[in-house]
């Protein structure tokens, strides 16, 4: 019997040695917990950012449904993650479920599955949704998208192997891994993750914007040149999607939900390139199509595709198609002015703009800016 134990030990010893170390590290970092363990309101200052599991959609759904149940629900893709709770009035509950939706169909699925109904939804419709070549629209849609993830042994083994790759590539700080109270390797090692109100904090880009893969919009420009990765060329918008938008707004009408949708901004430089390129005609058709659908419902659609002011110059965009909080504060102030029905939920737009003005001088500049942008920034500062 003892020999049998020795043989078993010899057989499994390499497995134990290879997987034991990453298992301890990943468990300490919070990467190997059951999904339900992640479902709790985050304390102020803590981040949730897993590196080896993609739970964004499920996490945002269950946080919305089981814990936050906000009156004001911000819903959409990563291009709405900068709308923050500090613009709502005291006593108004808020949660940003940005990242929970990656195509038009998931909006209604998310809302239908909720056990409660919000009073107001602020939602972004990414322009890519209306491009028939957008790869995530129908091909990746699943009605099981918001089901709780189950443990996968295969995924665990792959995570351990990838951990070694990241460790040898100097992407992991073991000292931080064992002393940080953040949740997940991404949150611990790069200070990137979801915050207590659901917004996303990209700490590395905030402190060292030059490390971004899209610094000076190099990555986005490459996408446009190659016509890939959501920047596929397209002359005309896909009108077949409008039926689903209509169904979504009908659902909101039936449940007395105020719906305000918007087309999110591109960085001014990227807007210019898309226009000059000549292969993105569909972008010009979307606002009118959405407004036509919204006119049949108690909904509002706004177009921020090209959005330029002192808060929305190129240097204040995280990348070619993600604005910073400075950009989104300005957008929300404009939205509040334009839609009287939502003013009871938010602080006055003038207060938001004053807050932006106070941040303008000290705010991170994410790209090298042109002389014209420098003049715009200086002019804005002299107005303070």
Short mmCIF file of C-alpha atoms in Angstrom, two decimals:
data_model
loop_
_atom_site.label_atom_id
_atom_site.label_comp_id
_atom_site.label_asym_id
_atom_site.label_seq_id
_atom_site.Cartn_x
_atom_site.Cartn_y
_atom_site.Cartn_z
CA UNK A 1 0.00 0.00 0.00
CA UNK A 2 2.86 2.36 0.87
CA UNK A 3 4.41 1.71 -2.55
CA UNK A 4 1.09 2.56 -4.15
CA UNK A 5 1.02 5.88 -2.30
CA UNK A 6 4.57 6.59 -3.45
CA UNK A 7 3.66 5.89 -7.05
CA UNK A 8 0.61 8.14 -6.84
CA UNK A 9 2.75 10.87 -5.27
CA UNK A 10 5.37 10.54 -7.99
CA UNK A 11 2.68 10.74 -10.68
CA UNK A 12 1.01 13.80 -9.23
CA UNK A 13 4.06 15.60 -7.84
CA UNK A 14 4.80 17.50 -11.10
CA UNK A 15 1.16 18.59 -11.24
CA UNK A 16 1.27 19.77 -7.62
CA UNK A 17 4.54 21.62 -8.11
CA UNK A 18 3.47 23.29 -11.37
CA UNK A 19 -0.04 24.32 -10.31
CA UNK A 20 0.46 24.81 -6.58
CA UNK A 21 2.27 28.15 -6.70
CA UNK A 22 -0.12 29.92 -9.13
CA UNK A 23 -3.08 28.48 -7.25
CA UNK A 24 -1.91 30.11 -4.01
CA UNK A 25 -1.24 33.41 -5.80
CA UNK A 26 -4.49 33.47 -7.72
CA UNK A 27 -6.50 32.56 -4.65
CA UNK A 28 -4.80 35.31 -2.64
CA UNK A 29 -5.61 37.78 -5.42
CA UNK A 30 -9.27 36.80 -5.42
CA UNK A 31 -9.21 35.20 -8.87
CA UNK A 32 -10.42 31.74 -7.86
CA UNK A 33 -13.42 32.58 -5.70
CA UNK A 34 -16.92 31.46 -6.57
CA UNK A 35 -18.87 34.05 -8.55
CA UNK A 36 -21.27 34.77 -5.69
CA UNK A 37 -18.32 35.86 -3.56
CA UNK A 38 -17.84 38.89 -5.83
CA UNK A 39 -21.41 40.08 -5.43
CA UNK A 40 -21.31 42.72 -2.74
CA UNK A 41 -21.11 46.52 -2.75
CA UNK A 42 -17.46 47.57 -2.93
CA UNK A 43 -16.04 49.73 -0.19
CA UNK A 44 -14.84 53.16 -1.27
CA UNK A 45 -11.35 52.90 -2.74
CA UNK A 46 -11.56 49.21 -3.63
CA UNK A 47 -11.49 47.95 -7.21
CA UNK A 48 -12.86 44.79 -8.81
CA UNK A 49 -10.71 43.73 -11.76
CA UNK A 50 -10.13 40.08 -12.60
CA UNK A 51 -7.40 39.16 -15.06
CA UNK A 52 -8.25 35.53 -15.82
CA UNK A 53 -12.04 35.58 -15.93
CA UNK A 54 -14.36 37.83 -17.94
CA UNK A 55 -17.43 38.28 -15.73
CA UNK A 56 -18.25 41.89 -16.64
CA UNK A 57 -21.74 41.25 -18.01
CA UNK A 58 -22.80 38.85 -15.27
CA UNK A 59 -21.20 40.94 -12.54
CA UNK A 60 -23.00 44.10 -13.62
CA UNK A 61 -26.34 42.30 -13.97
CA UNK A 62 -26.30 40.67 -10.53
CA UNK A 63 -24.95 43.77 -8.81
CA UNK A 64 -27.81 45.74 -10.38
CA UNK A 65 -30.51 43.21 -9.61
CA UNK A 66 -29.48 41.77 -6.25
CA UNK A 67 -27.73 44.63 -4.48
CA UNK A 68 -27.95 48.10 -5.98
CA UNK A 69 -31.46 48.27 -7.54
CA UNK A 70 -30.91 51.90 -8.56
CA UNK A 71 -33.51 54.46 -9.56
CA UNK A 72 -31.06 55.74 -12.16
CA UNK A 73 -29.50 52.90 -14.13
CA UNK A 74 -26.68 53.64 -16.55
CA UNK A 75 -26.60 50.81 -19.07
CA UNK A 76 -24.44 50.01 -22.06
CA UNK A 77 -20.92 49.20 -23.18
CA UNK A 78 -17.53 50.39 -21.96
CA UNK A 79 -18.27 53.72 -23.66
CA UNK A 80 -20.60 54.73 -20.83
CA UNK A 81 -18.46 53.66 -17.89
CA UNK A 82 -17.37 57.22 -17.06
CA UNK A 83 -20.84 58.45 -15.96
CA UNK A 84 -20.40 58.78 -12.19
CA UNK A 85 -22.73 58.86 -9.20
CA UNK A 86 -21.57 62.27 -7.95
CA UNK A 87 -23.87 64.01 -10.44
CA UNK A 88 -27.10 62.65 -8.95
CA UNK A 89 -29.05 64.47 -6.25
CA UNK A 90 -28.75 63.31 -2.62
CA UNK A 91 -31.12 60.44 -1.93
CA UNK A 92 -31.25 59.26 -5.55
CA UNK A 93 -29.86 55.75 -5.98
CA UNK A 94 -27.52 55.18 -8.91
CA UNK A 95 -25.52 52.39 -10.51
CA UNK A 96 -23.43 52.24 -13.67
CA UNK A 97 -23.89 48.90 -15.42
CA UNK A 98 -21.56 49.86 -18.26
CA UNK A 99 -20.02 46.75 -19.78
CA UNK A 100 -23.18 44.68 -19.38
CA UNK A 101 -24.31 45.27 -22.98
CA UNK A 102 -22.35 44.61 -26.17
CA UNK A 103 -25.12 44.68 -28.77
CA UNK A 104 -28.64 46.03 -29.27
CA UNK A 105 -30.34 42.78 -28.25
CA UNK A 106 -28.82 42.64 -24.79
CA UNK A 107 -30.48 45.87 -23.59
CA UNK A 108 -33.96 44.35 -23.52
CA UNK A 109 -32.71 40.98 -22.27
CA UNK A 110 -30.99 42.69 -19.33
CA UNK A 111 -34.13 44.66 -18.41
CA UNK A 112 -36.54 41.77 -18.85
CA UNK A 113 -34.48 39.64 -16.51
CA UNK A 114 -34.42 42.27 -13.73
CA UNK A 115 -36.65 41.53 -10.74
CA UNK A 116 -37.28 45.26 -10.34
CA UNK A 117 -37.57 48.18 -12.76
CA UNK A 118 -35.51 51.39 -12.65
CA UNK A 119 -37.15 54.80 -13.03
CA UNK A 120 -34.61 56.21 -15.48
CA UNK A 121 -32.19 54.57 -17.90
CA UNK A 122 -29.27 56.42 -19.46
CA UNK A 123 -27.95 54.23 -22.28
CA UNK A 124 -25.33 54.47 -25.00
CA UNK A 125 -25.92 53.07 -28.46
CA UNK A 126 -22.49 52.44 -29.92
CA UNK A 127 -22.40 53.42 -33.58
CA UNK A 128 -20.93 49.99 -34.35
CA UNK A 129 -24.27 48.38 -33.48
CA UNK A 130 -25.67 49.76 -36.72
CA UNK A 131 -22.86 48.44 -38.87
CA UNK A 132 -23.96 45.13 -40.48
CA UNK A 133 -20.34 43.97 -40.28
CA UNK A 134 -20.13 44.42 -36.51
CA UNK A 135 -19.00 41.00 -35.29
CA UNK A 136 -20.64 41.08 -31.83
CA UNK A 137 -24.16 41.92 -32.94
CA UNK A 138 -25.88 38.62 -33.69
CA UNK A 139 -23.11 36.04 -33.80
CA UNK A 140 -22.18 36.33 -30.13
CA UNK A 141 -25.66 37.02 -28.75
CA UNK A 142 -26.99 34.43 -26.32
CA UNK A 143 -30.05 34.40 -24.09
CA UNK A 144 -27.89 32.78 -21.41
CA UNK A 145 -25.53 35.74 -21.28
CA UNK A 146 -26.61 36.80 -17.76
CA UNK A 147 -26.54 33.35 -16.17
CA UNK A 148 -24.17 32.89 -13.22
CA UNK A 149 -20.80 31.47 -14.32
CA UNK A 150 -19.89 28.02 -13.01
CA UNK A 151 -16.43 26.83 -12.02
CA UNK A 152 -14.47 25.33 -14.91
CA UNK A 153 -11.51 23.06 -14.18
CA UNK A 154 -10.16 23.59 -17.69
CA UNK A 155 -10.32 27.34 -17.21
CA UNK A 156 -8.51 26.98 -13.89
CA UNK A 157 -5.65 25.04 -15.53
CA UNK A 158 -5.39 27.62 -18.32
CA UNK A 159 -5.33 30.44 -15.77
CA UNK A 160 -2.41 28.84 -13.94
CA UNK A 161 -0.45 28.47 -17.17
CA UNK A 162 -1.20 32.05 -18.20
CA UNK A 163 -0.18 33.25 -14.73
CA UNK A 164 3.33 31.90 -15.35
CA UNK A 165 3.45 33.66 -18.72
CA UNK A 166 2.44 36.96 -17.11
CA UNK A 167 4.87 36.47 -14.24
CA UNK A 168 7.82 35.88 -16.57
CA UNK A 169 6.72 38.85 -18.68
CA UNK A 170 7.01 41.02 -15.55
CA UNK A 171 3.28 41.83 -15.57
CA UNK A 172 2.72 40.64 -12.00
CA UNK A 173 4.07 42.20 -8.82
CA UNK A 174 4.12 39.41 -6.26
CA UNK A 175 4.70 41.78 -3.35
CA UNK A 176 1.57 43.76 -4.23
CA UNK A 177 -0.32 40.55 -4.87
CA UNK A 178 0.07 39.47 -1.24
CA UNK A 179 -0.51 42.79 0.48
CA UNK A 180 -3.19 44.55 -1.58
CA UNK A 181 -6.88 44.43 -0.65
CA UNK A 182 -8.04 44.97 -4.24
CA UNK A 183 -9.96 42.16 -5.94
CA UNK A 184 -8.26 40.53 -8.92
CA UNK A 185 -4.82 40.63 -10.50
CA UNK A 186 -5.76 43.44 -12.88
CA UNK A 187 -6.97 45.61 -9.99
CA UNK A 188 -3.90 44.81 -7.88
CA UNK A 189 -1.16 45.13 -10.49
CA UNK A 190 -2.51 47.86 -12.78
CA UNK A 191 -5.09 49.68 -10.62
CA UNK A 192 -7.77 48.99 -13.21
CA UNK A 193 -11.27 47.89 -12.28
CA UNK A 194 -14.85 48.67 -11.38
CA UNK A 195 -15.52 51.01 -8.47
CA UNK A 196 -18.29 51.15 -5.88
CA UNK A 197 -20.77 52.90 -8.23
CA UNK A 198 -19.97 50.63 -11.17
CA UNK A 199 -17.76 53.08 -13.07
CA UNK A 200 -14.38 52.00 -14.37
CA UNK A 201 -11.09 53.35 -13.10
CA UNK A 202 -8.02 52.92 -15.30
CA UNK A 203 -5.28 53.81 -12.86
CA UNK A 204 -2.35 53.01 -15.11
CA UNK A 205 -3.56 55.31 -17.87
CA UNK A 206 -4.36 58.03 -15.34
CA UNK A 207 -0.81 58.04 -14.00
CA UNK A 208 1.13 56.97 -17.11
CA UNK A 209 -0.99 57.70 -20.20
CA UNK A 210 1.99 57.06 -22.46
CA UNK A 211 1.73 53.31 -21.74
CA UNK A 212 -1.70 53.10 -23.36
CA UNK A 213 -1.80 51.06 -26.56
CA UNK A 214 -3.78 53.92 -28.07
CA UNK A 215 -1.47 56.74 -27.00
CA UNK A 216 -1.87 59.52 -29.57
CA UNK A 217 -4.59 57.31 -31.11
CA UNK A 218 -2.12 54.95 -32.78
CA UNK A 219 -4.29 51.91 -32.11
CA UNK A 220 -7.52 53.47 -33.35
CA UNK A 221 -5.82 54.82 -36.46
CA UNK A 222 -4.54 51.31 -37.19
CA UNK A 223 -8.08 49.94 -36.89
CA UNK A 224 -9.36 52.52 -39.35
CA UNK A 225 -6.58 51.75 -41.82
CA UNK A 226 -7.27 48.01 -41.57
CA UNK A 227 -11.08 48.42 -41.45
CA UNK A 228 -11.38 45.96 -38.56
CA UNK A 229 -12.04 45.67 -34.83
CA UNK A 230 -15.35 47.61 -34.86
CA UNK A 231 -14.12 50.04 -37.50
CA UNK A 232 -15.24 48.05 -40.51
CA UNK A 233 -16.21 50.33 -43.36
CA UNK A 234 -19.92 50.61 -44.15
CA UNK A 235 -21.89 53.00 -46.37
CA UNK A 236 -25.38 52.52 -44.94
CA UNK A 237 -26.74 51.77 -41.47
CA UNK A 238 -28.37 48.42 -40.78
CA UNK A 239 -32.06 49.27 -40.50
CA UNK A 240 -32.97 45.74 -39.42
CA UNK A 241 -31.67 46.64 -35.95
CA UNK A 242 -34.35 49.30 -35.54
CA UNK A 243 -37.01 46.70 -34.84
CA UNK A 244 -35.16 45.65 -31.71
CA UNK A 245 -34.71 49.29 -30.65
CA UNK A 246 -38.46 49.73 -31.05
CA UNK A 247 -39.11 46.62 -28.90
CA UNK A 248 -36.75 47.94 -26.22
CA UNK A 249 -38.50 51.32 -26.05
CA UNK A 250 -41.92 49.62 -26.06
CA UNK A 251 -40.81 47.59 -23.02
CA UNK A 252 -39.74 50.80 -21.27
CA UNK A 253 -43.07 52.47 -22.05
CA UNK A 254 -44.98 49.50 -20.65
CA UNK A 255 -43.03 49.62 -17.39
CA UNK A 256 -43.03 53.42 -17.03
CA UNK A 257 -39.26 53.68 -17.48
CA UNK A 258 -37.88 56.95 -18.80
CA UNK A 259 -35.27 56.12 -21.46
CA UNK A 260 -32.56 58.51 -22.64
CA UNK A 261 -30.19 57.09 -25.22
CA UNK A 262 -27.19 58.68 -26.85
CA UNK A 263 -24.55 58.03 -29.48
CA UNK A 264 -21.19 58.32 -27.66
CA UNK A 265 -18.37 60.56 -28.90
CA UNK A 266 -15.26 59.82 -30.87
CA UNK A 267 -12.16 61.92 -30.20
CA UNK A 268 -12.25 64.97 -32.51
CA UNK A 269 -9.17 63.74 -34.41
CA UNK A 270 -10.83 60.37 -35.00
CA UNK A 271 -14.08 62.02 -36.11
CA UNK A 272 -12.11 63.98 -38.71
CA UNK A 273 -10.35 60.84 -39.95
CA UNK A 274 -13.61 58.88 -40.21
CA UNK A 275 -15.20 61.67 -42.21
CA UNK A 276 -12.24 62.08 -44.56
CA UNK A 277 -11.85 58.34 -45.03
CA UNK A 278 -15.10 58.16 -46.99
CA UNK A 279 -16.00 54.60 -45.99
CA UNK A 280 -18.15 55.35 -42.93
CA UNK A 281 -21.26 56.89 -44.43
CA UNK A 282 -23.47 54.86 -42.11
CA UNK A 283 -22.47 57.08 -39.18
CA UNK A 284 -24.38 60.02 -40.65
CA UNK A 285 -27.61 58.01 -40.98
CA UNK A 286 -27.88 56.73 -37.40
CA UNK A 287 -29.14 59.88 -35.57
CA UNK A 288 -32.15 60.35 -37.83
CA UNK A 289 -33.04 56.64 -37.68
CA UNK A 290 -32.92 56.59 -33.87
CA UNK A 291 -34.92 59.80 -33.54
CA UNK A 292 -37.59 58.36 -35.82
CA UNK A 293 -37.99 55.32 -33.55
CA UNK A 294 -37.87 57.40 -30.36
CA UNK A 295 -40.62 59.72 -31.65
CA UNK A 296 -43.08 56.84 -31.26
CA UNK A 297 -42.20 56.38 -27.59
CA UNK A 298 -41.57 58.24 -24.34
CA UNK A 299 -37.87 58.26 -25.07
CA UNK A 300 -35.15 60.69 -26.05
CA UNK A 301 -32.17 60.08 -28.31
CA UNK A 302 -29.16 62.41 -28.42
CA UNK A 303 -26.20 62.52 -30.78
CA UNK A 304 -22.75 63.14 -29.28
CA UNK A 305 -20.82 61.42 -32.10
CA UNK A 306 -18.89 64.60 -32.84
CA UNK A 307 -18.60 66.39 -29.53
CA UNK A 308 -16.07 69.19 -29.15
CA UNK A 309 -15.58 71.81 -26.45
CA UNK A 310 -12.90 72.71 -23.92
CA UNK A 311 -13.70 69.53 -21.97
CA UNK A 312 -13.79 67.26 -25.01
CA UNK A 313 -10.59 68.02 -26.87
CA UNK A 314 -8.39 65.14 -28.03
CA UNK A 315 -6.21 65.25 -24.93
CA UNK A 316 -9.18 64.38 -22.68
CA UNK A 317 -10.12 61.16 -24.51
CA UNK A 318 -8.79 57.93 -23.01
CA UNK A 319 -8.50 56.58 -26.55
CA UNK A 320 -10.08 57.16 -29.94
CA UNK A 321 -13.59 56.24 -28.84
CA UNK A 322 -13.66 56.41 -25.02
CA UNK A 323 -14.05 59.81 -23.41
CA UNK A 324 -12.74 60.54 -19.92
CA UNK A 325 -14.89 61.61 -16.98
CA UNK A 326 -14.29 65.24 -18.03
CA UNK A 327 -15.96 64.53 -21.38
CA UNK A 328 -18.88 62.71 -19.81
CA UNK A 329 -19.51 65.35 -17.15
CA UNK A 330 -19.88 67.89 -19.96
CA UNK A 331 -22.17 65.57 -21.93
CA UNK A 332 -24.37 64.88 -18.94
CA UNK A 333 -24.67 68.61 -18.22
CA UNK A 334 -25.86 69.14 -21.80
CA UNK A 335 -28.24 66.20 -21.49
CA UNK A 336 -29.74 67.56 -18.27
CA UNK A 337 -30.33 70.93 -19.96
CA UNK A 338 -31.96 69.26 -22.97
CA UNK A 339 -34.25 66.79 -21.16
CA UNK A 340 -36.29 68.51 -18.40
CA UNK A 341 -37.87 65.20 -17.32
CA UNK A 342 -34.58 63.96 -15.88
CA UNK A 343 -33.58 67.10 -13.98
CA UNK A 344 -35.15 65.87 -10.74
CA UNK A 345 -32.56 63.09 -10.58
CA UNK A 346 -29.42 65.16 -11.14
CA UNK A 347 -27.70 68.13 -9.58
CA UNK A 348 -27.96 71.35 -11.64
CA UNK A 349 -26.00 71.34 -14.88
CA UNK A 350 -24.18 74.53 -13.85
CA UNK A 351 -22.80 72.71 -10.80
CA UNK A 352 -21.47 69.93 -13.03
CA UNK A 353 -19.78 72.45 -15.33
CA UNK A 354 -18.24 74.26 -12.35
CA UNK A 355 -16.90 70.93 -11.15
CA UNK A 356 -15.39 70.37 -14.60
CA UNK A 357 -13.81 73.82 -14.59
CA UNK A 358 -12.11 73.10 -11.27
CA UNK A 359 -10.63 69.89 -12.68
CA UNK A 360 -9.55 71.28 -16.03
CA UNK A 361 -6.06 72.50 -15.11
CA UNK A 362 -5.03 69.44 -13.10
CA UNK A 363 -6.74 66.75 -15.15
CA UNK A 364 -4.61 64.10 -16.84
CA UNK A 365 -3.93 64.78 -20.52
CA UNK A 366 -3.97 61.38 -22.21
CA UNK A 367 -2.27 62.39 -25.48
CA UNK A 368 0.17 64.92 -26.84
CA UNK A 369 -1.97 67.79 -28.07
CA UNK A 370 -1.66 70.06 -31.07
CA UNK A 371 -1.11 73.80 -30.92
CA UNK A 372 -4.78 74.45 -31.72
CA UNK A 373 -5.80 72.24 -28.79
CA UNK A 374 -3.35 74.03 -26.52
CA UNK A 375 -4.96 77.35 -27.47
CA UNK A 376 -8.40 75.88 -26.76
CA UNK A 377 -7.22 74.65 -23.35
CA UNK A 378 -5.62 78.01 -22.50
CA UNK A 379 -8.74 79.88 -23.56
CA UNK A 380 -10.84 77.61 -21.35
CA UNK A 381 -8.56 78.26 -18.37
CA UNK A 382 -8.74 82.03 -18.79
CA UNK A 383 -12.53 81.75 -18.63
CA UNK A 384 -12.40 80.16 -15.16
#
